[in-house]
Coordinates of N, CA and C in Angstrom, one line a residue:
X1 N 23.1 16.3 73.3 CA 23.3 14.9 72.9 C 22.4 14.5 71.8
X2 N 21.1 14.9 71.9 CA 20.1 14.4 70.9 C 20.5 15.0 69.5
X3 N 20.9 16.3 69.5 CA 21.2 16.9 68.2 C 22.5 16.3 67.6
X4 N 23.5 15.9 68.4 CA 24.7 15.3 67.9 C 24.4 14.0 67.3
X5 N 23.5 13.2 67.9 CA 23.2 11.9 67.3 C 22.4 12.0 66.0
X6 N 21.6 13.0 65.9 CA 20.8 13.3 64.6 C 21.8 13.6 63.5
X7 N 22.8 14.5 63.9 CA 23.8 14.9 62.9 C 24.6 13.7 62.4
X8 N 25.0 12.9 63.4 CA 25.8 11.7 63.0 C 25.0 10.7 62.1
X9 N 23.7 10.5 62.4 CA 22.9 9.7 61.6 C 22.7 10.2 60.2
X10 N 22.5 11.5 60.1 CA 22.4 12.2 58.8 C 23.7 12.0 58.0
X11 N 24.8 12.1 58.7 CA 26.1 12.0 58.0 C 26.2 10.5 57.4
X12 N 25.8 9.5 58.2 CA 25.9 8.1 57.8 C 25.0 7.9 56.6
X13 N 23.8 8.5 56.7 CA 22.8 8.3 55.6 C 23.3 9.0 54.3
X14 N 23.9 10.1 54.4 CA 24.5 10.8 53.2 C 25.6 10.0 52.6
X15 N 26.4 9.4 53.4 CA 27.5 8.6 52.8 C 26.9 7.4 52.1
X16 N 25.8 6.8 52.7 CA 25.2 5.6 52.1 C 24.6 6.0 50.8
X17 N 23.9 7.1 50.7 CA 23.2 7.5 49.5 C 24.3 7.8 48.4
X18 N 25.4 8.4 48.8 CA 26.4 8.7 47.8 C 27.0 7.4 47.3
X19 N 27.1 6.4 48.2 CA 27.7 5.1 47.7 C 26.7 4.5 46.7
X20 N 25.4 4.5 47.0 CA 24.4 3.9 46.1 C 24.4 4.7 44.8
X21 N 24.5 6.0 44.8 CA 24.5 6.8 43.6 C 25.7 6.4 42.8
X22 N 26.8 6.2 43.4 CA 28.0 5.8 42.7 C 27.9 4.5 42.0
X23 N 27.0 3.6 42.6 CA 26.7 2.3 41.9 C 25.8 2.4 40.7
X24 N 24.8 3.3 40.8 CA 23.7 3.4 39.8 C 24.1 4.2 38.6
X25 N 24.7 5.4 38.9 CA 25.0 6.3 37.8 C 25.9 5.8 36.7
X26 N 26.9 5.1 37.0 CA 27.8 4.6 35.9 C 27.0 3.6 35.0
X27 N 25.9 3.0 35.4 CA 25.1 2.0 34.6 C 24.3 2.7 33.5
X28 N 24.0 4.1 33.7 CA 23.3 4.8 32.7 C 24.2 5.3 31.6
X29 N 23.8 4.9 30.3 CA 24.7 5.2 29.2 C 24.6 6.7 28.9
X30 N 25.7 7.4 28.6 CA 25.7 8.8 28.3 C 24.7 9.1 27.1
X31 N 24.1 10.2 27.1 CA 23.1 10.6 26.1 C 23.7 10.5 24.7
X32 N 25.0 10.9 24.6 CA 25.7 10.9 23.3 C 25.8 9.5 22.7
X33 N 25.6 8.5 23.4 CA 25.7 7.1 22.9 C 24.4 6.6 22.5
X34 N 23.3 7.4 22.6 CA 22.0 6.9 22.3 C 21.5 7.8 21.1
X35 N 20.7 7.1 20.2 CA 20.1 7.8 19.1 C 19.0 8.6 19.4
X36 N 19.0 9.9 18.9 CA 17.8 10.8 19.0 C 16.6 10.2 18.3
X37 N 15.5 9.8 19.0 CA 14.4 9.2 18.3 C 13.8 10.1 17.2
X38 N 13.9 11.5 17.4 CA 13.3 12.4 16.4 C 14.0 12.2 15.0
X39 N 15.3 11.9 15.0 CA 16.0 11.7 13.8 C 15.5 10.4 13.1
X40 N 15.2 9.4 13.8 CA 14.6 8.2 13.2 C 13.3 8.5 12.6
X41 N 12.4 9.2 13.3 CA 11.1 9.6 12.8 C 11.3 10.4 11.5
X42 N 12.2 11.4 11.5 CA 12.3 12.2 10.4 C 12.8 11.5 9.1
X43 N 13.7 10.5 9.3 CA 14.1 9.7 8.2 C 13.0 8.9 7.6
X44 N 12.2 8.3 8.5 CA 11.0 7.5 8.1 C 10.0 8.4 7.3
X45 N 9.8 9.6 7.8 CA 8.8 10.5 7.2 C 9.3 10.9 5.8
X46 N 10.6 11.2 5.7 CA 11.1 11.5 4.3 C 11.0 10.4 3.4
X47 N 11.2 9.2 3.8 CA 11.1 8.0 3.0 C 9.6 7.9 2.5
X48 N 8.7 8.0 3.4 CA 7.3 7.9 3.0 C 6.8 9.0 2.1
X49 N 7.3 10.2 2.3 CA 7.0 11.3 1.4 C 7.4 11.0 -0.1
X50 N 8.5 10.4 -0.3 CA 9.0 10.0 -1.6 C 8.1 8.8 -2.1
X51 N 7.7 7.9 -1.3 CA 6.9 6.7 -1.7 C 5.5 7.2 -2.1
X52 N 5.0 8.2 -1.5 CA 3.6 8.6 -1.7 C 3.5 9.8 -2.6
X53 N 4.6 10.2 -3.3 CA 4.6 11.4 -4.1 C 3.6 11.3 -5.2
X54 N 3.3 10.1 -5.8 CA 2.4 10.0 -6.9 C 0.9 9.7 -6.5
X55 N 0.6 9.7 -5.3 CA -0.8 9.4 -4.8 C -1.7 10.6 -5.1
X56 N -2.9 10.4 -5.5 CA -3.9 11.5 -5.7 C -4.3 12.1 -4.4
X57 N -4.5 13.4 -4.3 CA -5.0 14.1 -3.1 C -3.9 14.6 -2.3
X58 N -4.3 15.2 -1.1 CA -3.4 15.8 -0.2 C -2.9 14.8 0.8
X59 N -1.6 14.6 0.9 CA -1.0 13.5 1.8 C -0.5 14.1 3.1
X60 N -0.9 13.5 4.2 CA -0.3 13.8 5.5 C 0.3 12.6 6.1
X61 N 1.4 12.7 6.7 CA 2.1 11.5 7.3 C 2.4 11.7 8.7
X62 N 2.1 10.7 9.5 CA 2.5 10.7 10.9 C 3.2 9.4 11.2
X63 N 4.4 9.5 11.9 CA 5.2 8.3 12.3 C 5.4 8.3 13.8
X64 N 5.1 7.2 14.4 CA 5.3 7.1 15.9 C 6.8 7.0 16.2
X65 N 7.1 7.5 17.4 CA 8.5 7.4 17.8 C 8.9 5.9 18.2
X66 N 10.1 5.5 18.1 CA 10.5 4.2 18.6 C 10.3 4.1 20.1
X67 N 9.9 2.9 20.6 CA 9.6 2.8 22.0 C 10.8 2.5 22.9
X68 N 11.9 2.0 22.3 CA 13.1 1.6 23.0 C 14.2 2.6 22.7
X69 N 15.1 2.8 23.6 CA 16.3 3.5 23.3 C 17.3 2.7 22.4
X70 N 17.9 3.3 21.5 CA 18.7 2.6 20.5 C 20.1 3.3 20.4
X71 N 21.1 2.5 20.1 CA 22.5 3.1 20.0 C 22.5 4.1 18.9
X72 N 23.5 5.1 19.0 CA 23.6 6.1 18.0 C 23.9 5.6 16.7
X73 N 23.4 6.2 15.6 CA 23.5 5.7 14.3 C 24.0 6.8 13.3
X74 N 24.9 6.6 12.4 CA 25.3 7.6 11.4 C 24.8 7.3 10.0
X75 N 24.2 6.1 9.8 CA 23.7 5.8 8.4 C 22.4 5.0 8.5
X76 N 21.3 5.7 8.1 CA 20.0 5.1 8.2 C 19.6 4.5 6.8
X77 N 18.7 3.5 6.8 CA 18.1 2.9 5.6 C 16.6 2.6 6.0
X78 N 15.7 3.3 5.4 CA 14.3 3.1 5.6 C 13.7 2.1 4.6
X79 N 12.7 1.4 4.9 CA 12.0 0.4 4.0 C 10.6 0.1 4.5
X80 N 9.8 -0.4 3.6 CA 8.5 -0.8 3.9 C 8.5 -2.4 3.9
X81 N 8.1 -3.0 5.0 CA 8.0 -4.5 5.0 C 7.1 -5.0 4.0
X82 N 7.3 -6.2 3.5 CA 6.5 -6.8 2.5 C 5.1 -6.9 3.0
X83 N 4.1 -6.5 2.1 CA 2.7 -6.6 2.5 C 2.1 -5.4 3.2
X84 N 3.0 -4.4 3.5 CA 2.4 -3.2 4.1 C 1.8 -2.3 3.1
X85 N 0.8 -1.6 3.6 CA 0.0 -0.7 2.7 C 0.7 0.6 2.3
X86 N 0.4 1.2 1.2 CA 0.9 2.4 0.8 C 0.2 3.6 1.4
X87 N -1.0 3.4 2.0 CA -1.7 4.4 2.7 C -2.5 3.8 3.8
X88 N -3.1 4.7 4.7 CA -3.8 4.2 5.8 C -2.8 3.8 6.9
X89 N -3.2 2.9 7.8 CA -2.3 2.4 8.9 C -1.3 1.5 8.3
X90 N 0.0 1.7 8.5 CA 1.0 0.9 7.9 C 2.2 0.8 8.9
X91 N 3.2 0.2 8.4 CA 4.5 0.0 9.2 C 5.7 0.4 8.3
X92 N 6.6 1.1 9.0 CA 7.8 1.5 8.3 C 9.0 1.0 9.1
X93 N 10.0 0.4 8.4 CA 11.2 -0.1 9.1 C 12.3 0.9 8.8
X94 N 13.2 1.0 9.8 CA 14.4 1.8 9.7 C 15.6 0.9 10.2
X95 N 16.6 0.8 9.3 CA 17.8 0.0 9.7 C 18.9 1.0 10.0
X96 N 19.8 0.6 10.9 CA 21.0 1.3 11.1 C 22.1 0.5 10.5
X97 N 22.9 1.2 9.6 CA 24.0 0.5 8.9 C 25.3 0.7 9.5
X98 N 25.5 1.7 10.3 CA 26.8 2.0 11.0 C 26.6 3.0 12.1
X99 N 27.4 3.0 13.1 CA 28.5 2.1 13.4 C 28.1 0.7 13.9
X100 N 26.9 0.6 14.5 CA 26.3 -0.7 14.9 C 25.1 -1.0 14.0
X101 N 24.6 -2.2 14.0 CA 23.5 -2.6 13.1 C 22.3 -2.9 14.0
X102 N 21.2 -2.3 13.7 CA 19.9 -2.6 14.4 C 18.8 -2.2 13.4
X103 N 17.6 -2.8 13.7 CA 16.4 -2.5 12.9 C 15.3 -2.2 13.9
X104 N 14.5 -1.2 13.6 CA 13.3 -0.8 14.4 C 12.1 -0.7 13.4
X105 N 10.9 -1.1 13.9 CA 9.7 -0.9 13.1 C 8.8 0.1 13.8
X106 N 8.3 1.1 13.0 CA 7.5 2.1 13.5 C 6.1 2.1 12.9
X107 N 5.1 2.4 13.8 CA 3.7 2.5 13.3 C 3.6 3.9 12.6
X108 N 2.9 3.9 11.4 CA 2.7 5.1 10.7 C 1.2 5.2 10.2
X109 N 0.8 6.4 10.0 CA -0.5 6.7 9.5 C -0.4 7.6 8.3
X110 N -0.8 7.1 7.1 CA -0.7 8.0 5.9 C -2.2 8.3 5.5
X111 N -2.5 9.6 5.6 CA -3.8 10.0 5.2 C -3.7 10.7 3.8
X112 N -4.6 10.3 2.9 CA -4.7 10.9 1.6 C -6.1 11.4 1.3
X113 N -6.2 12.7 1.4 CA -7.5 13.3 1.2 C -7.7 13.6 -0.2
X114 N -8.7 12.9 -0.8 CA -9.0 13.0 -2.2 C -10.4 12.6 -2.6
X115 N -10.7 12.5 -3.9 CA -12.0 12.1 -4.3 C -12.0 10.6 -4.7
X116 N -13.2 10.0 -4.5 CA -13.3 8.6 -5.0 C -14.8 8.4 -5.5
X117 N -15.0 7.4 -6.3 CA -16.2 7.2 -7.0 C -17.2 6.4 -6.1
X118 N -18.4 6.9 -6.0 CA -19.5 6.1 -5.4 C -20.7 6.1 -6.3
X119 N -21.7 5.2 -6.0 CA -22.9 5.0 -6.8 C -23.9 6.0 -6.3
X120 N -24.7 6.6 -7.3 CA -25.8 7.5 -6.9 C -27.0 6.7 -6.4
X121 N -27.3 5.6 -7.0 CA -28.5 4.8 -6.7 C -28.0 3.3 -6.5
X122 N -28.9 2.4 -5.9 CA -28.5 1.0 -5.9 C -28.4 0.5 -7.3
X123 N -27.5 -0.4 -7.6 CA -27.3 -1.0 -8.9 C -27.4 -2.5 -8.9
X124 N -28.0 -3.1 -9.8 CA -28.2 -4.5 -9.8 C -26.9 -5.2 -10.4
X125 N -26.8 -6.5 -10.3 CA -25.7 -7.2 -10.8 C -25.7 -7.1 -12.4
X126 N -24.5 -7.2 -13.0 CA -24.4 -7.2 -14.4 C -24.9 -5.9 -15.1
X127 N -24.9 -4.8 -14.3 CA -25.3 -3.5 -14.8 C -24.1 -2.8 -15.5
X128 N -24.3 -2.3 -16.7 CA -23.3 -1.6 -17.4 C -23.3 -0.1 -16.9
X129 N -22.2 0.3 -16.4 CA -22.1 1.6 -15.7 C -22.1 2.8 -16.8
X130 N -22.8 3.8 -16.4 CA -22.8 5.1 -17.2 C -22.5 6.2 -16.2
X131 N -22.3 7.4 -16.8 CA -22.0 8.6 -16.0 C -23.1 8.9 -15.0
X132 N -24.3 8.6 -15.4 CA -25.5 8.9 -14.6 C -25.5 8.1 -13.3
X133 N -24.8 6.9 -13.3 CA -24.8 6.0 -12.1 C -23.8 6.5 -11.1
X134 N -22.9 7.4 -11.4 CA -21.7 7.7 -10.6 C -21.6 9.1 -10.1
X135 N -21.0 9.3 -9.0 CA -20.6 10.6 -8.5 C -19.4 10.5 -7.7
X136 N -18.8 11.7 -7.3 CA -17.5 11.7 -6.6 C -17.8 12.1 -5.1
X137 N -17.0 11.6 -4.2 CA -17.1 12.0 -2.8 C -15.7 12.2 -2.3
X138 N -15.5 13.2 -1.4 CA -14.2 13.4 -0.8 C -14.1 12.7 0.5
X139 N -12.9 12.3 0.8 CA -12.6 11.6 2.0 C -11.2 11.1 2.1
X140 N -10.8 10.4 3.1 CA -9.5 9.8 3.3 C -9.4 8.5 2.6
X141 N -8.6 8.5 1.5 CA -8.5 7.3 0.7 C -7.8 6.2 1.5
X142 N -7.0 6.6 2.5 CA -6.3 5.6 3.3 C -7.2 4.8 4.2
X143 N -8.4 5.2 4.4 CA -9.4 4.5 5.2 C -10.3 3.6 4.4
X144 N -10.1 3.6 3.0 CA -10.9 2.8 2.1 C -10.1 1.6 1.6
X145 N -10.7 0.6 1.0 CA -10.0 -0.5 0.4 C -9.0 0.0 -0.7
X146 N -7.9 -0.7 -0.8 CA -6.8 -0.3 -1.7 C -7.2 -0.1 -3.1
X147 N -8.2 -0.9 -3.6 CA -8.6 -0.9 -5.0 C -9.8 0.0 -5.3
X148 N -10.1 1.0 -4.4 CA -11.2 1.9 -4.7 C -10.9 2.8 -5.9
X149 N -11.9 3.1 -6.7 CA -11.7 3.8 -8.0 C -11.8 5.3 -7.7
X150 N -10.8 6.1 -8.3 CA -10.8 7.5 -8.0 C -11.1 8.3 -9.2
X151 N -11.3 7.7 -10.4 CA -11.7 8.5 -11.6 C -12.9 7.8 -12.2
X152 N -14.0 8.5 -12.3 CA -15.2 8.0 -12.9 C -15.1 7.6 -14.4
X153 N -14.3 8.4 -15.1 CA -14.1 8.1 -16.5 C -13.4 6.7 -16.8
X154 N -12.7 6.2 -15.8 CA -12.1 4.9 -16.0 C -13.1 3.8 -16.0
X155 N -14.4 4.0 -15.6 CA -15.3 3.0 -15.5 C -16.3 2.8 -16.6
X156 N -16.1 3.6 -17.7 CA -17.0 3.5 -18.8 C -17.1 2.1 -19.4
X157 N -18.3 1.6 -19.5 CA -18.5 0.3 -20.1 C -18.3 -0.9 -19.1
X158 N -17.9 -0.6 -17.9 CA -17.7 -1.7 -16.9 C -19.0 -2.2 -16.4
X159 N -19.0 -3.5 -16.0 CA -20.2 -4.1 -15.4 C -20.1 -4.4 -13.9
X160 N -21.2 -4.4 -13.2 CA -21.1 -4.8 -11.8 C -21.1 -6.3 -11.7
X161 N -20.3 -6.8 -10.8 CA -20.2 -8.3 -10.6 C -21.4 -8.7 -9.8
X162 N -21.8 -7.9 -8.8 CA -23.0 -8.2 -7.9 C -23.7 -6.9 -7.7
X163 N -24.8 -6.9 -7.0 CA -25.6 -5.7 -6.6 C -24.7 -4.8 -5.8
X164 N -24.9 -3.5 -6.0 CA -24.1 -2.5 -5.2 C -25.1 -1.5 -4.6
X165 N -24.9 -1.2 -3.3 CA -25.8 -0.3 -2.6 C -25.6 1.1 -3.0
X166 N -26.5 2.0 -2.8 CA -26.4 3.4 -3.1 C -25.3 4.0 -2.2
X167 N -24.5 4.9 -2.7 CA -23.4 5.5 -1.9 C -22.2 4.7 -1.6
X168 N -22.2 3.5 -2.2 CA -21.1 2.6 -1.9 C -19.8 3.0 -2.7
X169 N -18.6 3.0 -2.1 CA -17.4 3.2 -2.9 C -17.3 2.1 -3.9
X170 N -16.9 2.4 -5.1 CA -16.7 1.4 -6.2 C -15.3 0.9 -6.2
X171 N -15.2 -0.4 -6.1 CA -13.8 -1.0 -6.1 C -13.7 -1.9 -7.3
X172 N -12.4 -2.0 -7.8 CA -12.2 -2.8 -8.9 C -12.6 -4.3 -8.8
X173 N -12.6 -4.8 -7.5 CA -13.0 -6.1 -7.2 C -14.5 -6.3 -7.5
X174 N -15.3 -5.3 -7.5 CA -16.7 -5.3 -7.6 C -17.2 -5.2 -9.1
X175 N -16.2 -5.0 -10.0 CA -16.5 -4.7 -11.4 C -15.8 -5.6 -12.4
X176 N -16.4 -5.7 -13.5 CA -15.9 -6.5 -14.6 C -15.6 -5.6 -15.8
X177 N -14.4 -5.7 -16.3 CA -14.0 -4.8 -17.4 C -14.9 -5.1 -18.7
X178 N -15.0 -4.1 -19.6 CA -15.8 -4.3 -20.8 C -15.3 -5.5 -21.6
X179 N -16.1 -6.2 -22.3 CA -15.7 -7.3 -23.1 C -14.8 -6.8 -24.3
X180 N -13.7 -7.4 -24.4 CA -12.8 -7.1 -25.5 C -13.0 -8.1 -26.6
X181 N -13.3 -9.4 -26.2 CA -13.5 -10.5 -27.2 C -14.9 -11.1 -26.8
X182 N -15.7 -11.3 -27.9 CA -17.0 -11.9 -27.7 C -17.0 -13.3 -28.3
X183 N -17.6 -14.2 -27.5 CA -17.7 -15.6 -27.9 C -18.4 -15.8 -29.3
X184 N -17.8 -16.6 -30.2 CA -18.4 -16.9 -31.5 C -18.1 -15.9 -32.5
X185 N -17.5 -14.8 -32.2 CA -17.1 -13.8 -33.1 C -15.8 -14.1 -33.8
X186 N -15.6 -13.6 -35.0 CA -14.4 -13.7 -35.7 C -13.3 -12.9 -34.9
X187 N -12.2 -13.5 -34.7 CA -11.1 -13.0 -33.8 C -9.8 -12.9 -34.5
X188 N -9.1 -11.8 -34.4 CA -7.8 -11.6 -35.0 C -6.8 -12.2 -34.1
X189 N -6.0 -13.2 -34.5 CA -5.0 -13.8 -33.7 C -3.6 -13.2 -34.1
X190 N -2.9 -12.8 -33.1 CA -1.5 -12.3 -33.2 C -0.6 -13.3 -32.5
X191 N 0.2 -14.1 -33.3 CA 1.1 -15.1 -32.8 C 2.5 -14.6 -32.7
X192 N 3.0 -14.4 -31.5 CA 4.3 -13.8 -31.3 C 5.3 -14.9 -30.7
X193 N 6.5 -14.9 -31.2 CA 7.5 -15.8 -30.8 C 8.9 -15.2 -31.0
X194 N 9.9 -15.9 -30.6 CA 11.3 -15.4 -30.8 C 11.6 -15.1 -32.3
X195 N 11.6 -13.8 -32.7 CA 12.0 -13.4 -34.0 C 10.9 -13.4 -35.0
X196 N 9.6 -13.6 -34.6 CA 8.5 -13.6 -35.6 C 7.2 -13.1 -35.0
X197 N 6.4 -12.6 -35.8 CA 5.0 -12.2 -35.4 C 4.1 -12.5 -36.6
X198 N 3.1 -13.3 -36.4 CA 2.2 -13.7 -37.5 C 0.7 -13.4 -37.1
X199 N 0.0 -12.9 -38.0 CA -1.4 -12.6 -37.8 C -2.3 -13.6 -38.5
X200 N -3.4 -14.0 -37.8 CA -4.3 -15.0 -38.4 C -5.7 -14.7 -37.9
X201 N -6.6 -15.5 -38.3 CA -8.0 -15.4 -37.9 C -8.4 -16.6 -37.1
X202 N -9.4 -16.5 -36.3 CA -10.0 -17.6 -35.5 C -11.3 -17.2 -35.0
X203 N -11.9 -18.1 -34.1 CA -13.2 -17.9 -33.5 C -13.1 -18.0 -32.0
X204 N -13.5 -17.0 -31.3 CA -13.4 -17.0 -29.8 C -14.3 -18.0 -29.3
X205 N -13.9 -18.8 -28.3 CA -14.7 -19.8 -27.7 C -15.4 -19.4 -26.4
X206 N -15.1 -18.1 -26.0 CA -15.7 -17.6 -24.7 C -15.6 -16.1 -24.8
X207 N -16.4 -15.4 -23.9 CA -16.2 -14.0 -23.8 C -15.0 -13.7 -22.9
X208 N -14.4 -12.5 -23.1 CA -13.2 -12.2 -22.3 C -13.0 -10.7 -22.3
X209 N -12.6 -10.2 -21.1 CA -12.3 -8.8 -20.9 C -10.8 -8.6 -21.2
X210 N -10.4 -7.3 -21.4 CA -9.0 -7.0 -21.7 C -8.1 -7.6 -20.6
X211 N -7.1 -8.4 -21.1 CA -6.2 -8.9 -20.1 C -6.5 -10.3 -19.7
X212 N -7.7 -10.8 -20.0 CA -8.1 -12.2 -19.6 C -7.6 -13.2 -20.6
X213 N -7.4 -14.4 -20.2 CA -7.0 -15.5 -21.1 C -8.2 -16.1 -21.7
X214 N -8.1 -16.4 -23.0 CA -9.3 -16.9 -23.7 C -8.8 -17.9 -24.8
X215 N -9.6 -18.9 -25.1 CA -9.3 -19.9 -26.1 C -9.9 -19.5 -27.4
X216 N -9.1 -19.7 -28.5 CA -9.6 -19.4 -29.9 C -9.3 -20.6 -30.8
X217 N -10.3 -20.9 -31.6 CA -10.3 -22.0 -32.6 C -9.8 -21.5 -33.9
X218 N -8.7 -22.0 -34.4 CA -8.2 -21.6 -35.7 C -8.9 -22.2 -36.8
X219 N -8.8 -21.7 -38.1 CA -9.4 -22.3 -39.3 C -9.1 -23.8 -39.5
X220 N -7.9 -24.3 -39.0 CA -7.5 -25.7 -39.1 C -8.1 -26.5 -38.0
X221 N -8.8 -25.9 -37.1 CA -9.5 -26.7 -36.0 C -8.6 -26.8 -34.7
X222 N -7.4 -26.2 -34.8 CA -6.6 -26.2 -33.6 C -7.1 -25.2 -32.6
X223 N -7.0 -25.4 -31.3 CA -7.4 -24.5 -30.3 C -6.1 -23.9 -29.6
X224 N -6.0 -22.6 -29.6 CA -4.9 -22.0 -28.9 C -5.4 -21.0 -27.8
X225 N -4.6 -20.7 -26.9 CA -4.9 -19.8 -25.7 C -4.1 -18.6 -25.8
X226 N -4.7 -17.4 -25.6 CA -4.0 -16.2 -25.6 C -4.6 -15.2 -24.7
X227 N -4.1 -13.9 -24.7 CA -4.6 -12.9 -23.9 C -5.5 -11.9 -24.7
X228 N -6.7 -11.7 -24.2 CA -7.6 -10.8 -25.0 C -7.2 -9.3 -24.9
X229 N -7.3 -8.7 -26.1 CA -7.0 -7.3 -26.3 C -8.2 -6.6 -26.9
X230 N -8.3 -5.3 -26.8 CA -9.4 -4.6 -27.3 C -9.5 -4.8 -28.8
X231 N -10.7 -4.7 -29.4 CA -11.0 -4.9 -30.8 C -11.0 -6.3 -31.3
X232 N -11.5 -7.2 -30.4 CA -11.7 -8.6 -30.8 C -10.3 -9.2 -31.3
X233 N -9.3 -8.9 -30.5 CA -7.9 -9.4 -30.8 C -7.4 -10.2 -29.7
X234 N -6.7 -11.3 -30.0 CA -6.1 -12.2 -29.0 C -4.6 -12.4 -29.4
X235 N -3.7 -12.2 -28.4 CA -2.3 -12.3 -28.6 C -1.8 -13.6 -27.9
X236 N -1.2 -14.4 -28.8 CA -0.7 -15.8 -28.3 C 0.9 -15.7 -28.3
X237 N 1.5 -16.0 -27.2 CA 2.9 -16.0 -27.1 C 3.5 -17.4 -27.2
X238 N 4.5 -17.6 -27.9 CA 5.2 -18.9 -28.0 C 6.6 -18.8 -27.5

């Protein structure tokens, strides 16, 4: 009698479990209807490889997998959100264009192993850089500020904006370009407008580096504003 009751109870439990399984299993979407996360990662990595092709140094890219299951996709479109970095820790977006539309954002790490410029010794403010002040160091450019300088030759004649510690990476924000136009000096004016270009002379009213705006006084006493160029030249656009 005891064994018969146990077998009857087991039969009822088995029927109940089968009923529950029948309720749960249909709610799980077939694997064919879900997108393989590896394909999303691969598409994002290929996009970043193209974006970083011109960067100096050896580039390695890691892209995290999406956290949520997504519907199957036959057409991907990768993009970088506005404001995201081209190296270091960044974000990459992947859109699905068909058959359904969705967008996922993935965390990415772009490492760029290369050389960057550092100072040999502490430098004071307003110091004109020379080759003796600089040396190269190897490291991950992605872990440094975006404006770090990678070629020492690019810094010839530049001045420090403020004091710089020994061994500090040199950034464009810490430097002032060489003077292209000097205050009080005779300045060649190039006046450009629709269908004409006229050259004249004037006197610079301030010092200016290449690309800075500077005011120039003409022989007639008129003051015009233009963009400083190398060789004590200012271009004025009309």
